[in-house]
mmCIF file of C-alpha atoms in Angstrom:
data_model
loop_
_atom_site.group_PDB
_atom_site.id
_atom_site.type_symbol
_atom_site.label_atom_id
_atom_site.label_comp_id
_atom_site.label_asym_id
_atom_site.label_seq_id
_atom_site.Cartn_x
_atom_site.Cartn_y
_atom_site.Cartn_z
ATOM 1 C CA UNK A 154 27.347 80.584 26.628
ATOM 2 C CA UNK A 155 24.132 82.407 27.377
ATOM 3 C CA UNK A 156 21.178 80.347 28.647
ATOM 4 C CA UNK A 157 17.686 81.065 27.347
ATOM 5 C CA UNK A 158 14.275 79.738 28.409
ATOM 6 C CA UNK A 159 11.488 79.347 25.852
ATOM 7 C CA UNK A 160 8.017 80.446 27.024
ATOM 8 C CA UNK A 161 4.829 80.118 25.037
ATOM 9 C CA UNK A 162 1.363 78.610 24.846
ATOM 10 C CA UNK A 163 1.035 74.848 25.306
ATOM 11 C CA UNK A 164 -2.300 74.012 26.922
ATOM 12 C CA UNK A 165 -5.106 73.705 24.404
ATOM 13 C CA UNK A 166 -2.770 73.391 21.404
ATOM 14 C CA UNK A 167 -2.388 70.220 19.361
ATOM 15 C CA UNK A 168 0.632 68.265 20.566
ATOM 16 C CA UNK A 169 1.042 70.982 23.241
ATOM 17 C CA UNK A 170 2.546 73.301 20.598
ATOM 18 C CA UNK A 171 5.747 71.235 20.682
ATOM 19 C CA UNK A 172 6.603 71.868 17.001
ATOM 20 C CA UNK A 173 6.846 75.649 17.716
ATOM 21 C CA UNK A 174 9.031 74.995 20.752
ATOM 22 C CA UNK A 175 11.289 72.647 18.790
ATOM 23 C CA UNK A 176 11.622 75.124 15.916
ATOM 24 C CA UNK A 177 12.523 77.903 18.341
ATOM 25 C CA UNK A 178 14.955 75.630 20.146
ATOM 26 C CA UNK A 179 16.821 74.803 16.926
ATOM 27 C CA UNK A 180 16.914 78.474 15.940
ATOM 28 C CA UNK A 181 18.300 79.489 19.358
ATOM 29 C CA UNK A 182 20.865 76.674 19.398
ATOM 30 C CA UNK A 183 22.104 77.897 16.019
ATOM 31 C CA UNK A 184 22.612 81.272 17.708
ATOM 32 C CA UNK A 185 24.790 79.495 20.297
ATOM 33 C CA UNK A 186 22.374 79.661 23.238
ATOM 34 C CA UNK A 187 22.001 76.916 25.799
ATOM 35 C CA UNK A 188 18.278 76.295 25.423
ATOM 36 C CA UNK A 189 15.933 75.457 28.302
ATOM 37 C CA UNK A 190 12.859 74.035 26.572
ATOM 38 C CA UNK A 191 9.791 73.095 28.657
ATOM 39 C CA UNK A 192 8.380 71.097 25.730
ATOM 40 C CA UNK A 193 10.960 68.427 26.503
ATOM 41 C CA UNK A 194 9.436 67.660 29.895
ATOM 42 C CA UNK A 195 7.668 64.277 30.210
ATOM 43 C CA UNK A 196 3.908 64.028 29.993
ATOM 44 C CA UNK A 197 1.891 63.004 33.052
ATOM 45 C CA UNK A 198 2.758 65.670 35.618
ATOM 46 C CA UNK A 199 0.272 68.004 37.278
ATOM 47 C CA UNK A 200 0.119 71.623 36.090
ATOM 48 C CA UNK A 201 1.589 72.801 39.404
ATOM 49 C CA UNK A 202 4.512 70.400 38.993
ATOM 50 C CA UNK A 203 5.225 71.706 35.513
ATOM 51 C CA UNK A 204 5.223 75.265 36.814
ATOM 52 C CA UNK A 205 7.624 74.368 39.649
ATOM 53 C CA UNK A 206 10.061 72.897 37.127
ATOM 54 C CA UNK A 207 9.606 75.711 34.625
ATOM 55 C CA UNK A 208 10.166 78.449 37.178
ATOM 56 C CA UNK A 209 13.391 76.706 38.219
ATOM 57 C CA UNK A 210 14.394 76.690 34.544
ATOM 58 C CA UNK A 211 13.622 80.406 34.292
ATOM 59 C CA UNK A 212 15.859 81.051 37.355
ATOM 60 C CA UNK A 213 18.697 79.153 35.630
ATOM 61 C CA UNK A 214 18.370 81.241 32.444
ATOM 62 C CA UNK A 215 19.926 84.552 31.425
ATOM 63 C CA UNK A 216 17.034 85.455 29.079
ATOM 64 C CA UNK A 217 13.508 84.388 28.173
ATOM 65 C CA UNK A 218 12.336 83.880 24.582
ATOM 66 C CA UNK A 219 8.600 84.431 24.058
ATOM 67 C CA UNK A 220 6.864 82.444 21.366
ATOM 68 C CA UNK A 221 3.991 83.880 19.361
ATOM 69 C CA UNK A 222 0.757 83.730 21.361
ATOM 70 C CA UNK A 223 2.461 83.866 24.762
ATOM 71 C CA UNK A 224 0.076 86.632 25.815
ATOM 72 C CA UNK A 225 -2.803 84.108 25.754
ATOM 73 C CA UNK A 226 -1.044 81.643 28.074
ATOM 74 C CA UNK A 227 -1.372 81.982 31.855
ATOM 75 C CA UNK A 228 1.763 79.882 32.329
ATOM 76 C CA UNK A 229 3.862 81.888 29.876
ATOM 77 C CA UNK A 230 2.648 85.152 31.413
ATOM 78 C CA UNK A 231 3.649 83.888 34.869
ATOM 79 C CA UNK A 232 7.089 82.909 33.512
ATOM 80 C CA UNK A 233 7.424 86.343 31.884
ATOM 81 C CA UNK A 234 6.452 88.160 35.094
ATOM 82 C CA UNK A 235 9.008 86.078 36.985
ATOM 83 C CA UNK A 236 11.719 86.802 34.412
ATOM 84 C CA UNK A 237 10.913 90.522 34.602
ATOM 85 C CA UNK A 238 11.111 90.403 38.404
ATOM 86 C CA UNK A 239 14.555 88.798 38.080
ATOM 87 C CA UNK A 240 15.672 91.510 35.658
ATOM 88 C CA UNK A 241 16.233 89.094 32.796
ATOM 89 C CA UNK A 242 16.524 89.994 29.129
ATOM 90 C CA UNK A 243 13.199 89.503 27.327
ATOM 91 C CA UNK A 244 13.247 88.461 23.660
ATOM 92 C CA UNK A 245 10.045 88.212 21.591
ATOM 93 C CA UNK A 246 9.782 85.962 18.581
#
């Protein structure tokens, strides 16, 4: 099965935009993807620690799925740039 990483805005959103990530995750699982969802990470880490984990998740994926508003998120843009550098498939919501 194809693995897909969800990227989108979290910082500054209520509940870190988790509802949008969960909705996307359910949609992608229905499409038979193995979903790598950063919204499932525990709270309490530093931003740099989240990025370390998320970039490892991007490396493990075959594609990246961009949530609405990703272009306003520094983290999501960094994940997108990394995915592009790795030659991954890019899918926009």
